[in-house]
Coordinates of C-alpha atoms and ligand atoms in Angstrom, one line a residue:
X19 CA -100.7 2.6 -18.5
X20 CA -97.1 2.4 -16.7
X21 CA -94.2 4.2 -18.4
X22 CA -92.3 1.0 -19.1
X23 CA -95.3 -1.3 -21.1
X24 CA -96.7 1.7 -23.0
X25 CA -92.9 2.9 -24.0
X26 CA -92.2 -1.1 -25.1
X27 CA -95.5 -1.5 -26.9
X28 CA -95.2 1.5 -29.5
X29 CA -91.2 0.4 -30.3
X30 CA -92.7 -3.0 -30.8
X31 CA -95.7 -2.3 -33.1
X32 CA -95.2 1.0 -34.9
X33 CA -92.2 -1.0 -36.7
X34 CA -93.4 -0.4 -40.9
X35 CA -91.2 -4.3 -41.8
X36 CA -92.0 -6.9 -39.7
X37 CA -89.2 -8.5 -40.3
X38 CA -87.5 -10.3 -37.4
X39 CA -83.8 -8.3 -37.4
X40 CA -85.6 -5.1 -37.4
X41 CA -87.2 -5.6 -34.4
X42 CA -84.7 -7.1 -32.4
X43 CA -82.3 -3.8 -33.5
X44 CA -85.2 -1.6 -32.3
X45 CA -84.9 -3.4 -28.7
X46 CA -81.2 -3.3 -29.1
X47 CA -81.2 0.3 -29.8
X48 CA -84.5 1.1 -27.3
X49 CA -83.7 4.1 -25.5
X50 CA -84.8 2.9 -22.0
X51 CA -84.2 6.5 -20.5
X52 CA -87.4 7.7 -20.3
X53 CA -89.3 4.3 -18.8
X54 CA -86.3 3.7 -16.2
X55 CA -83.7 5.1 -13.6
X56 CA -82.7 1.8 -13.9
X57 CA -79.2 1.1 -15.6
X58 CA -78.0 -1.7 -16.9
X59 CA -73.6 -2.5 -15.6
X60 CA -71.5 -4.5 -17.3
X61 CA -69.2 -6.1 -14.9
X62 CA -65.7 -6.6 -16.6
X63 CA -62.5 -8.6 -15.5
X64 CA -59.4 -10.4 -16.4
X65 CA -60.1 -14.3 -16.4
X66 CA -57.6 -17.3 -15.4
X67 CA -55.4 -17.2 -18.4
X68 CA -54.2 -13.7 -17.1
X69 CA -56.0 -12.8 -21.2
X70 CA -59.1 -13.6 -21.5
X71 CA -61.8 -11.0 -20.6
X72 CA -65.3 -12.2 -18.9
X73 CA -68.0 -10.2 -18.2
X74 CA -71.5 -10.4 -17.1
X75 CA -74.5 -7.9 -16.4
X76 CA -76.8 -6.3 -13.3
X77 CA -79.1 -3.7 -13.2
X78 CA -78.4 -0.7 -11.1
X79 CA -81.4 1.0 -9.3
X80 CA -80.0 4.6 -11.1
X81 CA -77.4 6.6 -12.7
X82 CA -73.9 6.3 -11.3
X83 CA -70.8 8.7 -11.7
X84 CA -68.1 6.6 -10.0
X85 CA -67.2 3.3 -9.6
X86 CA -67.7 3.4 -5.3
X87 CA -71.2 3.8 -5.7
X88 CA -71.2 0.4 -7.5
X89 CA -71.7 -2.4 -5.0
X90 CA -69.3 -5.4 -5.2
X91 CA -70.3 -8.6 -6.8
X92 CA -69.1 -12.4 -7.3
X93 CA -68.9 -15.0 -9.7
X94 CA -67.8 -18.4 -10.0
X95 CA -64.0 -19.1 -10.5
X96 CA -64.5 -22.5 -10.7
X97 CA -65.3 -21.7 -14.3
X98 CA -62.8 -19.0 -15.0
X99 CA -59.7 -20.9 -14.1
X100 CA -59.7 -19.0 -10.8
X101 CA -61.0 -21.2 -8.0
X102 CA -61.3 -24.4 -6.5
X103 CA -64.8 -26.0 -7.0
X104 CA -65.3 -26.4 -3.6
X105 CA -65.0 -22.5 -2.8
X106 CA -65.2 -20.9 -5.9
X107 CA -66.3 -17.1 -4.9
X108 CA -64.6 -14.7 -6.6
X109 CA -65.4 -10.9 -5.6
X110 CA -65.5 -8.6 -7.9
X111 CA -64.3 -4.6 -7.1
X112 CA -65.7 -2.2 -9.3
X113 CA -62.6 0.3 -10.4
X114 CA -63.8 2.2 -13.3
X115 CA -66.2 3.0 -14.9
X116 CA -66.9 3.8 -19.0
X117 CA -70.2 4.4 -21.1
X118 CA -71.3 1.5 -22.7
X119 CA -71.1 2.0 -26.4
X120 CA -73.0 -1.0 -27.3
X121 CA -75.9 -0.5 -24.8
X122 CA -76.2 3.4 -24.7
X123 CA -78.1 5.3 -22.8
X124 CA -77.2 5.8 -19.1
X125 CA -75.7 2.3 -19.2
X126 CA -71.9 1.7 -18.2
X127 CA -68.9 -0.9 -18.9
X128 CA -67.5 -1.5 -15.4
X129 CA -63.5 -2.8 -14.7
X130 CA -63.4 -4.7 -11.8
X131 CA -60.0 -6.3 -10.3
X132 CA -60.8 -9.9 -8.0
X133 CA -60.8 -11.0 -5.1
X134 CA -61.1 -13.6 -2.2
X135 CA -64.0 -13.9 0.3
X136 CA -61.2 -12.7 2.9
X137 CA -60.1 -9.4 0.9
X138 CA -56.7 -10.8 -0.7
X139 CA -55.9 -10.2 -4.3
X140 CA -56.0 -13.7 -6.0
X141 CA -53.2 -14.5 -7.9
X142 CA -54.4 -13.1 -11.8
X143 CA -55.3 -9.7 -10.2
X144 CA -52.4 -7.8 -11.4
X145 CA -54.4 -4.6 -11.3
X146 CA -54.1 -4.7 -7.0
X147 CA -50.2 -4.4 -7.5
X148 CA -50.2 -2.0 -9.9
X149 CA -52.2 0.6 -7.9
X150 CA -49.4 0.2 -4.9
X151 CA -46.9 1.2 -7.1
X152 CA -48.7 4.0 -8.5
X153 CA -50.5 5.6 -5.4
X154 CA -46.5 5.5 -3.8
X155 CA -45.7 9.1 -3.0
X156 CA -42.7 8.9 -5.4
X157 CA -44.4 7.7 -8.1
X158 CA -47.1 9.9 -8.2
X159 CA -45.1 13.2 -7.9
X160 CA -43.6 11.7 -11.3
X161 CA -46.7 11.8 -12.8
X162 CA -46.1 9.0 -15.1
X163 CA -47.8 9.2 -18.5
X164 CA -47.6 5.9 -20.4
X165 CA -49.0 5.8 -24.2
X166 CA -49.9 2.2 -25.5
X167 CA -49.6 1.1 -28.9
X168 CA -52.0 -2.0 -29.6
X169 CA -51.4 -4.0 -32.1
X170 CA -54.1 -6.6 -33.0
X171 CA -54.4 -9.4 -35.8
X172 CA -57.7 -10.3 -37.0
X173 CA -58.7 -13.9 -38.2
X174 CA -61.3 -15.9 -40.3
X175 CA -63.3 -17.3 -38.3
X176 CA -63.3 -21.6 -38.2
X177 CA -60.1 -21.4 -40.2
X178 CA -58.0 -19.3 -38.4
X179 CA -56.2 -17.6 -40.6
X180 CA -55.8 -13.7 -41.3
X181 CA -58.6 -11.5 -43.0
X182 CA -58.1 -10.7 -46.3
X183 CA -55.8 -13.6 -46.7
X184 CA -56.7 -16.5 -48.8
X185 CA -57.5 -19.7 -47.2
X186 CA -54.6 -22.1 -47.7
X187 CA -52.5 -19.8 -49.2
X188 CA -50.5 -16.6 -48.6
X189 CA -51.1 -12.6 -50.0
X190 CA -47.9 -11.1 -51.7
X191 CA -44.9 -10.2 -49.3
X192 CA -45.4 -7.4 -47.1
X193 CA -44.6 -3.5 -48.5
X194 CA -47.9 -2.0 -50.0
X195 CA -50.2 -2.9 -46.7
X196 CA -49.1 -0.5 -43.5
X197 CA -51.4 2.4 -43.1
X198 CA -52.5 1.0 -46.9
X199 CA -56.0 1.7 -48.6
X200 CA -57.6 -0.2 -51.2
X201 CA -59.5 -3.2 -51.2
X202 CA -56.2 -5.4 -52.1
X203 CA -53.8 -3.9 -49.3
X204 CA -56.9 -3.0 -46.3
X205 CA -58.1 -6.1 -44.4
X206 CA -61.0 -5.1 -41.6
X207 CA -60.8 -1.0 -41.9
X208 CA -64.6 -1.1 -40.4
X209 CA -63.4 -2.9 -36.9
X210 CA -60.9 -0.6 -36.8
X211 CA -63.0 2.6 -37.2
X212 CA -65.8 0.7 -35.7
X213 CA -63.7 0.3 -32.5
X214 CA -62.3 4.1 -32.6
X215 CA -65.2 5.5 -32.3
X216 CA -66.7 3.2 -29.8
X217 CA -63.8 4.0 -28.0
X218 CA -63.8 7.8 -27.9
X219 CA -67.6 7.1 -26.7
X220 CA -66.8 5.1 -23.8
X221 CA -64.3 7.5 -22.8
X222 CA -61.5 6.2 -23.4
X223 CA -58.4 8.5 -24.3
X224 CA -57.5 6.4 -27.7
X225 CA -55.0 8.5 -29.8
X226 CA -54.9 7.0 -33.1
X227 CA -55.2 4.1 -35.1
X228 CA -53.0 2.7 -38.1
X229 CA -53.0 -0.1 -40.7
X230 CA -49.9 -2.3 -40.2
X231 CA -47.2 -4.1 -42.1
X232 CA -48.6 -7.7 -41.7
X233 CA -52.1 -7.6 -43.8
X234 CA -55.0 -8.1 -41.2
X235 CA -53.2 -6.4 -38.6
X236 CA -54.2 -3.4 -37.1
X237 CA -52.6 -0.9 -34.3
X238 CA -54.8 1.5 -32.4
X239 CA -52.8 3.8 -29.6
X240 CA -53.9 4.6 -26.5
X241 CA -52.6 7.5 -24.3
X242 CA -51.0 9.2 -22.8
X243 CA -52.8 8.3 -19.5
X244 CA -51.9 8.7 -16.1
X245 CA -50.6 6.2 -13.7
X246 CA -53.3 2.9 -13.4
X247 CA -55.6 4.7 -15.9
X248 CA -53.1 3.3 -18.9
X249 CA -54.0 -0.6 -17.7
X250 CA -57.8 0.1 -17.1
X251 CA -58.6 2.0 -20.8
X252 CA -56.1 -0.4 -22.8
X253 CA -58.6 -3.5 -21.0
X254 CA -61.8 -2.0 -21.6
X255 CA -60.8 -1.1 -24.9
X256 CA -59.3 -4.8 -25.7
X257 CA -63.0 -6.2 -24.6
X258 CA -64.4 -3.4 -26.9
X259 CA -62.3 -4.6 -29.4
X260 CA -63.5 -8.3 -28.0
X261 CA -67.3 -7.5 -28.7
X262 CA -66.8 -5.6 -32.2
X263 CA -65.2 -8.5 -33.3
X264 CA -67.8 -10.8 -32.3
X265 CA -70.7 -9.0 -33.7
X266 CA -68.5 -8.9 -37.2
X267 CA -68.1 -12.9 -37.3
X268 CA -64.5 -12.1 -37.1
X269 CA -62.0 -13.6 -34.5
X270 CA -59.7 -11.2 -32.3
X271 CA -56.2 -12.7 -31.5
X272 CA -53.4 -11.1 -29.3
X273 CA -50.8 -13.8 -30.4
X274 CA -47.4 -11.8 -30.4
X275 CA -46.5 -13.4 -33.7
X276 CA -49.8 -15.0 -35.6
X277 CA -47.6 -16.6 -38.7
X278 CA -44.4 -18.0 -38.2
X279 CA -42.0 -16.8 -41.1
X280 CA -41.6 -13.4 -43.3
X281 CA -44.7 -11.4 -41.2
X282 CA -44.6 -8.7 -38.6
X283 CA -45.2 -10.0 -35.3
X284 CA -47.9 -7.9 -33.1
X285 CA -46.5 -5.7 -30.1
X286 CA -47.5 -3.0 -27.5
X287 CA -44.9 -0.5 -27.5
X288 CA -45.1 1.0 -24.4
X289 CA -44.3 5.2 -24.3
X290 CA -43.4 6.6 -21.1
X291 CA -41.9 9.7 -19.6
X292 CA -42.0 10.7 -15.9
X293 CA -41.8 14.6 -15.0
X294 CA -38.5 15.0 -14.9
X295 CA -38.1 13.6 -18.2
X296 CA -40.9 16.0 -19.7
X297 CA -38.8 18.7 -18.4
X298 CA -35.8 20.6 -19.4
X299 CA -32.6 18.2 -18.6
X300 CA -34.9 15.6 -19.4
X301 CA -33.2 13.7 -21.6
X302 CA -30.2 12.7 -18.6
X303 CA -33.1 11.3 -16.8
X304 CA -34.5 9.2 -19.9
X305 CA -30.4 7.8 -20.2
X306 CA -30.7 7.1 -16.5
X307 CA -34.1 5.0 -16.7
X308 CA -32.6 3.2 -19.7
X309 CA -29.5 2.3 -17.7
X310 CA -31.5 0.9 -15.1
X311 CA -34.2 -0.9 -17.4
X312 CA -31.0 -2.5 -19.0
X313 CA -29.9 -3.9 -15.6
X314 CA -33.6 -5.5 -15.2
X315 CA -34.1 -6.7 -18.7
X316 CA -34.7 -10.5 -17.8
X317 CA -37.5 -9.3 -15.5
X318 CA -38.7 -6.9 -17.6
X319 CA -38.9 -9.4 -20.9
X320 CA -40.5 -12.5 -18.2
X321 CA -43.7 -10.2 -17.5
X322 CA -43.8 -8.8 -21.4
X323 CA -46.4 -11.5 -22.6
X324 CA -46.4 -15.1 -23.2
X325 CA -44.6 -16.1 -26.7
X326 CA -42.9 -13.0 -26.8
X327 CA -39.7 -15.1 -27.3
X328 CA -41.4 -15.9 -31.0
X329 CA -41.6 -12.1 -32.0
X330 CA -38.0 -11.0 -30.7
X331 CA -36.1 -12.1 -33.0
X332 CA -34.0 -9.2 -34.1
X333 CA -35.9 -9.3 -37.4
X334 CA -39.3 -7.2 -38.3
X335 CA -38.7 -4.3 -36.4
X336 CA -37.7 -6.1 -33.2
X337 CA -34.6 -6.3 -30.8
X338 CA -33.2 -10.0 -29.6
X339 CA -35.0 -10.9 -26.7
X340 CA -31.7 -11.8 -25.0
X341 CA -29.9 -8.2 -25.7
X342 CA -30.8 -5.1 -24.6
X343 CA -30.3 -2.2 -26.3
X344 CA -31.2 1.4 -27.4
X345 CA -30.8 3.9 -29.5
X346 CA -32.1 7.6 -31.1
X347 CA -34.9 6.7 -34.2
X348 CA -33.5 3.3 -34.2
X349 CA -36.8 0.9 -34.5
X350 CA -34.8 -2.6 -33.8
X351 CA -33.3 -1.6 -30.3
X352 CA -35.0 -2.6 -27.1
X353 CA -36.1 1.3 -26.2
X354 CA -36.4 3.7 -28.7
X355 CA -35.7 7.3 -27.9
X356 CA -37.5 9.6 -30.8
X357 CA -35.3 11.8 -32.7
X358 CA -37.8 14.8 -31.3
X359 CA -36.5 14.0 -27.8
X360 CA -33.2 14.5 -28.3
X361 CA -33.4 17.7 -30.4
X362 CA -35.5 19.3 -27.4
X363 CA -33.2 17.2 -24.5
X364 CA -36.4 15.9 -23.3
X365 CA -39.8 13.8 -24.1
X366 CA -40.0 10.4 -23.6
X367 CA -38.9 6.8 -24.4
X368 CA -40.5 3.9 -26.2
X369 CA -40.2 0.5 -24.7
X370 CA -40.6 -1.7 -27.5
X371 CA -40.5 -5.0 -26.0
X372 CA -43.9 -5.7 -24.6
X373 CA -45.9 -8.0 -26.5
X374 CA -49.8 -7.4 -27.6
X375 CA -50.9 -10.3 -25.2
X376 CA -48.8 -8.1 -22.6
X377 CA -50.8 -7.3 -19.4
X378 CA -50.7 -3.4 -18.8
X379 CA -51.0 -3.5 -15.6
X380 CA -47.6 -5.6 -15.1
X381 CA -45.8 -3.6 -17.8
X382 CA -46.7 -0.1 -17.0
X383 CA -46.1 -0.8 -12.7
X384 CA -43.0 -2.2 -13.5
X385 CA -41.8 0.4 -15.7
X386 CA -42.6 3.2 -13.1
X387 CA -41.1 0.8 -10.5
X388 CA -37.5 0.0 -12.3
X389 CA -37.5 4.2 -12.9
X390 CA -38.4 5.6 -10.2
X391 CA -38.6 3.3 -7.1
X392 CA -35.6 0.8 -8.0
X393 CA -31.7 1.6 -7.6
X394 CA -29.1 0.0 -8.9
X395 CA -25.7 -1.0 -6.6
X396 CA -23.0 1.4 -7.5
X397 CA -20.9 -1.1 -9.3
X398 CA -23.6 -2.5 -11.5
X399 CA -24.2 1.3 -12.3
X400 CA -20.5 1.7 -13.7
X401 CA -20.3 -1.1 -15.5
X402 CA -23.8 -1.0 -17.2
X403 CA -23.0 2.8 -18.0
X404 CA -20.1 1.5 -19.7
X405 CA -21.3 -1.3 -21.8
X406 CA -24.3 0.9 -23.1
X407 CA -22.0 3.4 -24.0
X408 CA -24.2 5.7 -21.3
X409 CA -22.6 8.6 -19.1
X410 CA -24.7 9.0 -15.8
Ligands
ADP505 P1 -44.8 5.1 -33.2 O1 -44.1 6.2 -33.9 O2 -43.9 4.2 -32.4 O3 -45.7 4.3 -34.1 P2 -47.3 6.1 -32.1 O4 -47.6 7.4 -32.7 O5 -48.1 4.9 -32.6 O6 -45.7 5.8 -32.1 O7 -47.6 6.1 -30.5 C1 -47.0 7.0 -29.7 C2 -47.7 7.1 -28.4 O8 -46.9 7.8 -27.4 C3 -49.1 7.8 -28.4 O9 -50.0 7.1 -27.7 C4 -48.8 9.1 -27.7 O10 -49.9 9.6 -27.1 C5 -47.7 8.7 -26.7 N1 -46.9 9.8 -26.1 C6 -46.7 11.0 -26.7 N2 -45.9 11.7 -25.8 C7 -45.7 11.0 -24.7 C8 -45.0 11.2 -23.5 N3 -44.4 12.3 -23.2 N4 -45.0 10.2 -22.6 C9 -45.6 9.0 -22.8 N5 -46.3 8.8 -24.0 C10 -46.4 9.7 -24.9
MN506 MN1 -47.4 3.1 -33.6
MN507 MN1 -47.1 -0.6 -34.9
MN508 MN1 -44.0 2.3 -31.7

């Protein structure tokens, strides 16, 4: 008897229920280790919308470690929003790789940035850009660490409207529910955990996880990562997030502010600290990056997420979107610096502008490029030093 029928055969029939869900979970769960070198990769990428994940799956004659022994592969961007009919190849380059939580085994979730036919980055592949910036000599003798904060609403599924809420209707006003327990305050505690662990499986360096204000919301952190790896974990972990949420009947949205009125929006604070800020003196070089990300604020707030303008209010925990500003512990300011920072005169500052639905990729590039890469002209310098009340 081969390996592979005689392996299938006793899953199959040794089941004590016949019932049809059992056996299907028993393939689902079928260690396919012993039968096969074959694995099974999951080919991951960032669709037309710039949002939306896609992915689809080949088998790999064995094992892999890394994503160069991966061969390309294509797809059809006619269908993604990413091609013309009439040449609609996409390539697909495998980045990096993560164990696939849902599959098990020897099996792996692939990221994969796109490409044309010729070689060129298409226009959604902000992941091409990103890795300039942070293979640049400068750059990466900064080391810079970014840690995400993700925050996520979760909705009823054919009515769209938050968990735990009541259909046509509102809960109470927000107050008991942030990092809340109880089966009145906590709206979709098993995604979240669901989700943490899957993550810490795949191998992605999550950091925590939190209940927020607005009920049905969640936050999980991701970080700190180095350089490009902070875009490819917070994506693999958003499609994850993507899959949990599908097999709980529950839909996933990234919308930077879900319900219009007295609710939290949802963000992506984005932590980051180069070397120089993580050492002593530190904290000169955070007031410097600050100066310069004030000087770029309209670029910074255009590649932040689309509807961003909706959850910057000034209101919830939020800056303006059309002032920048900053301050020590102060959570409605543009960048944060902790209160820990400035006791030790070094750390890190939180950018709290970027909105869930933010690409990574854009956000963390461009932070590392305004702070490390980008000078301001003298003048602007003086003049931006004075108005934020910043000596340089
Ligand atoms: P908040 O108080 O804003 O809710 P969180 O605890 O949710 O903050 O998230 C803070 C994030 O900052 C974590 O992901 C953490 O790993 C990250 N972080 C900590 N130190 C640094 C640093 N020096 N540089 C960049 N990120 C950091
Ligand atoms: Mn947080
Ligand atoms: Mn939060
Ligand atoms: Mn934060």
């Amino acid at each position: 008897t081969g390996r592979g029928t005689s392996g299938f055969r006793v899953m199959a029939v040794s089941t004590e229920t016949t019932g049809v869900v059992t056996r299907m979970e028993q393939l689902l769960n079928m260690d396919t280790t012993p039968f096969t070198d074959k694995i099974i990769a999951e080919y991951i990428w960032v669709g037309g919308t710039g949002i939306d994940l896609r992915s689809k799956s080949r088998t790999i004659s064995k094992p892999v470690e890394d994503p160069s022994e991966l061969p390309k592969w294509n797809y059809d961007g006619s269908s993604t929003g990413q091609a013309p009919g009439e040449d609609s190849e996409v390539i697909l380059y495998p980045q990096a790789i993560f164990k696939d939580p849902f599959r098990g085994g020897n099996n792996i979730l692939v990221m994969c940035d796109t490409y044309t036919p010729a070689g060129e980055p298409i226009p959604t592949n902000k992941r091409n850009r990103a890795a300039q910036v942070f293979s640049d000599p400068k750059v990466v003798s900064q080391v810079p660490w970014f840690g995400i904060e993700q925050e996520y609403t979760l909705l009823q599924r054919d009515v769209n409207w938050p968990l735990g809420w009541p259909v046509g209707g509102y809960p109470g006003p927000q107050g008991p529910y942030y990092c809340a327990v109880g089966s009145d305050k906590s709206f979709g505690r098993d995604i979240s955990d669901a989700h943490y662990k899957a993550c810490l499986y795949a191998g992605i360096n999550i950091s925590g996880t939190n209940g927020e204000v607005m009920p049905g919301q969640w936050e999980y952190q991701v970080g700190p990562s180095v350089g490009i790896e902070a875009g490819d974990h917070i994506w693999i972990s958003r499609y994850i997030l993507e899959r949990i949420t599908e097999q709980a009947g529950v839909v996933l949205t990234l919308d930077p502010k879900p319900i219009q009125g007295d609710w939290n929006g949802a963000g992506c604070h984005t932590n980051y600290s180069t070397k120089s800020m993580r050492e002593d003196g530190g904290f000169e070089v955070i007031k410097k990056a600050i100066l310069n990300l004030s000087l770029r604020h309209d670029l910074h707030i255009s590649a932040y997420g689309e509807g961003n303008e909706r959850r910057l209010t000034g209101l919830h925990e939020t800056a303006s979107i059309d002032n920048f500003s900053w301050g020590v512990a102060n959570r409605g300011c543009s960048i944060r610096v902790g209160r820990d920072t400035e006791a030790k005169g070094k750390g890190y500052l939180e950018d709290r502008r970027p909105a869930s639905n933010m690409d990574p990729y854009v956000v963390t590039a461009l932070l590392a490029e305004t702070t490390i890469l980008w000078e301001p002209t003298l003048e602007a310098e003086v003049l931006a030093a004075k108005k934020l009340a910043l000596k340089v």
